[in-house]
Short mmCIF file of C-alpha atoms in Angstrom, two decimals:
data_model
loop_
_atom_site.label_atom_id
_atom_site.label_comp_id
_atom_site.label_asym_id
_atom_site.label_seq_id
_atom_site.Cartn_x
_atom_site.Cartn_y
_atom_site.Cartn_z
CA MET E 376 -27.31 4.31 15.27
CA THR E 377 -24.03 3.56 13.51
CA ALA E 378 -21.07 2.06 15.34
CA THR E 379 -17.72 3.56 14.37
CA LYS E 380 -14.59 1.50 14.69
CA GLU E 381 -11.66 3.70 15.70
CA LYS E 382 -8.45 3.14 13.75
CA LYS E 383 -5.07 2.62 15.35
CA LYS E 384 -1.97 4.53 14.25
CA ILE E 385 0.87 2.03 13.94
CA PHE E 386 4.54 2.64 13.09
CA VAL E 387 5.52 0.48 10.11
CA ALA E 388 8.85 1.74 8.75
CA ASP E 389 11.44 4.47 8.68
CA ARG E 390 11.07 6.68 5.62
CA ASN E 391 14.67 6.00 4.58
CA GLU E 392 13.87 2.26 4.27
CA LEU E 393 11.65 3.05 1.27
CA SER E 394 12.78 3.72 -2.31
CA ILE E 395 10.87 5.21 -5.21
CA GLY E 396 10.00 2.42 -7.63
CA LEU E 397 10.24 -0.39 -5.08
CA GLY E 398 7.53 -1.81 -2.83
CA LYS E 399 8.10 -2.84 0.78
CA GLN E 400 6.11 -5.51 2.56
CA VAL E 401 5.13 -4.95 6.18
CA SER E 402 2.74 -6.74 8.52
CA VAL E 403 0.33 -4.92 10.81
CA ASP E 404 -2.02 -6.72 13.18
CA GLY E 405 -2.01 -9.80 10.94
CA VAL E 406 -2.60 -7.78 7.76
CA VAL E 407 0.15 -7.80 5.14
CA LEU E 408 0.60 -4.41 3.47
CA ALA E 409 2.67 -3.06 0.60
CA LEU E 410 4.22 0.40 1.00
CA PHE E 411 5.15 2.56 -2.00
CA LEU E 412 7.14 5.80 -1.78
CA GLN E 413 6.03 8.35 -4.36
CA SER E 414 8.21 10.94 -6.10
CA ASP E 415 6.47 13.73 -4.12
CA GLY E 416 7.57 12.14 -0.83
CA THR E 417 4.17 10.70 0.07
CA VAL E 418 3.73 7.03 0.86
CA ASN E 419 0.84 4.84 -0.27
CA ALA E 420 -0.16 1.69 1.60
CA ILE E 421 -2.34 -1.03 0.11
CA GLU E 422 -3.20 -4.62 0.87
CA ASN E 423 -0.33 -6.77 -0.42
CA ALA E 424 -2.45 -9.23 -2.42
CA CYS E 425 -3.58 -8.68 -5.99
CA PRO E 426 -7.39 -8.96 -6.36
CA HIS E 427 -6.88 -11.41 -9.23
CA LYS E 428 -4.86 -14.31 -7.77
CA GLY E 429 -3.34 -12.83 -4.62
CA GLY E 430 0.10 -12.04 -6.06
CA PRO E 431 2.44 -10.08 -3.74
CA LEU E 432 2.11 -6.50 -4.98
CA SER E 433 5.18 -5.38 -3.01
CA ASP E 434 7.22 -7.51 -5.46
CA GLY E 435 5.62 -5.94 -8.53
CA ILE E 436 7.07 -3.48 -10.99
CA VAL E 437 6.22 0.09 -9.99
CA SER E 438 5.39 2.83 -12.48
CA GLY E 439 4.43 6.13 -10.86
CA GLU E 440 1.35 5.55 -8.72
CA HIS E 441 0.75 2.06 -10.14
CA VAL E 442 2.15 -1.38 -9.46
CA PHE E 443 2.02 -4.35 -11.82
CA CYS E 444 1.29 -7.68 -10.13
CA PRO E 445 4.28 -10.03 -10.56
CA LEU E 446 1.99 -13.00 -11.29
CA HIS E 447 -0.28 -11.83 -14.13
CA ASP E 448 0.67 -8.18 -14.72
CA TRP E 449 -2.55 -6.66 -13.42
CA LYS E 450 -2.10 -2.90 -13.02
CA ILE E 451 -3.20 -1.65 -9.59
CA SER E 452 -3.31 1.96 -8.37
CA THR E 453 -1.29 2.33 -5.18
CA LYS E 454 -3.35 5.45 -4.44
CA THR E 455 -6.90 4.08 -4.84
CA GLY E 456 -6.35 0.31 -4.83
CA MET E 457 -8.38 -0.03 -8.02
CA ALA E 458 -7.41 -2.35 -10.87
CA GLN E 459 -6.84 -0.40 -14.07
CA GLY E 460 -7.91 -0.96 -17.67
CA ALA E 461 -10.12 -3.94 -18.43
CA ASP E 462 -9.27 -5.65 -15.14
CA LYS E 463 -11.85 -5.47 -12.34
CA GLY E 464 -11.31 -5.47 -8.60
CA CYS E 465 -9.56 -3.56 -5.89
CA VAL E 466 -7.43 -3.92 -2.81
CA THR E 467 -7.85 -2.13 0.48
CA CYS E 468 -6.03 1.20 0.86
CA PHE E 469 -4.77 2.42 4.21
CA GLU E 470 -4.30 5.96 5.46
CA VAL E 471 -0.62 6.85 5.90
CA GLU E 472 1.13 9.54 7.91
CA VAL E 473 4.82 10.40 7.55
CA ASN E 474 6.13 12.35 10.52
CA ASN E 475 9.81 13.09 11.28
CA GLY E 476 10.94 10.32 8.93
CA LYS E 477 8.63 7.74 10.48
CA VAL E 478 5.88 6.06 8.47
CA TYR E 479 2.63 5.25 10.26
CA VAL E 480 -0.40 3.39 8.93
CA PHE E 481 -3.92 3.64 10.32
CA VAL E 482 -5.63 0.25 10.65
#
């Protein structure tokens, strides 16, 4: 028998607080997340700590669906959380819902 932990839907930001090309840091239940608005209007949410040295990904340079860690330039997918290229590691991704201009994350 497998126990399933139900996720909570939590409001984290208004859509108009987000800008394409800029990350936004939010905290949810003690977890620090980075939100990234995409050009298609979707929002990606990932753990806000690079898998390399814990750099704040919300402060990184954004290029499309990727963010470059401000500490050591690791390239992380904001969609999958996976490090790109020769770098290894990943950050946790969170399901996001945008409804009536409100951004919700499931944790």
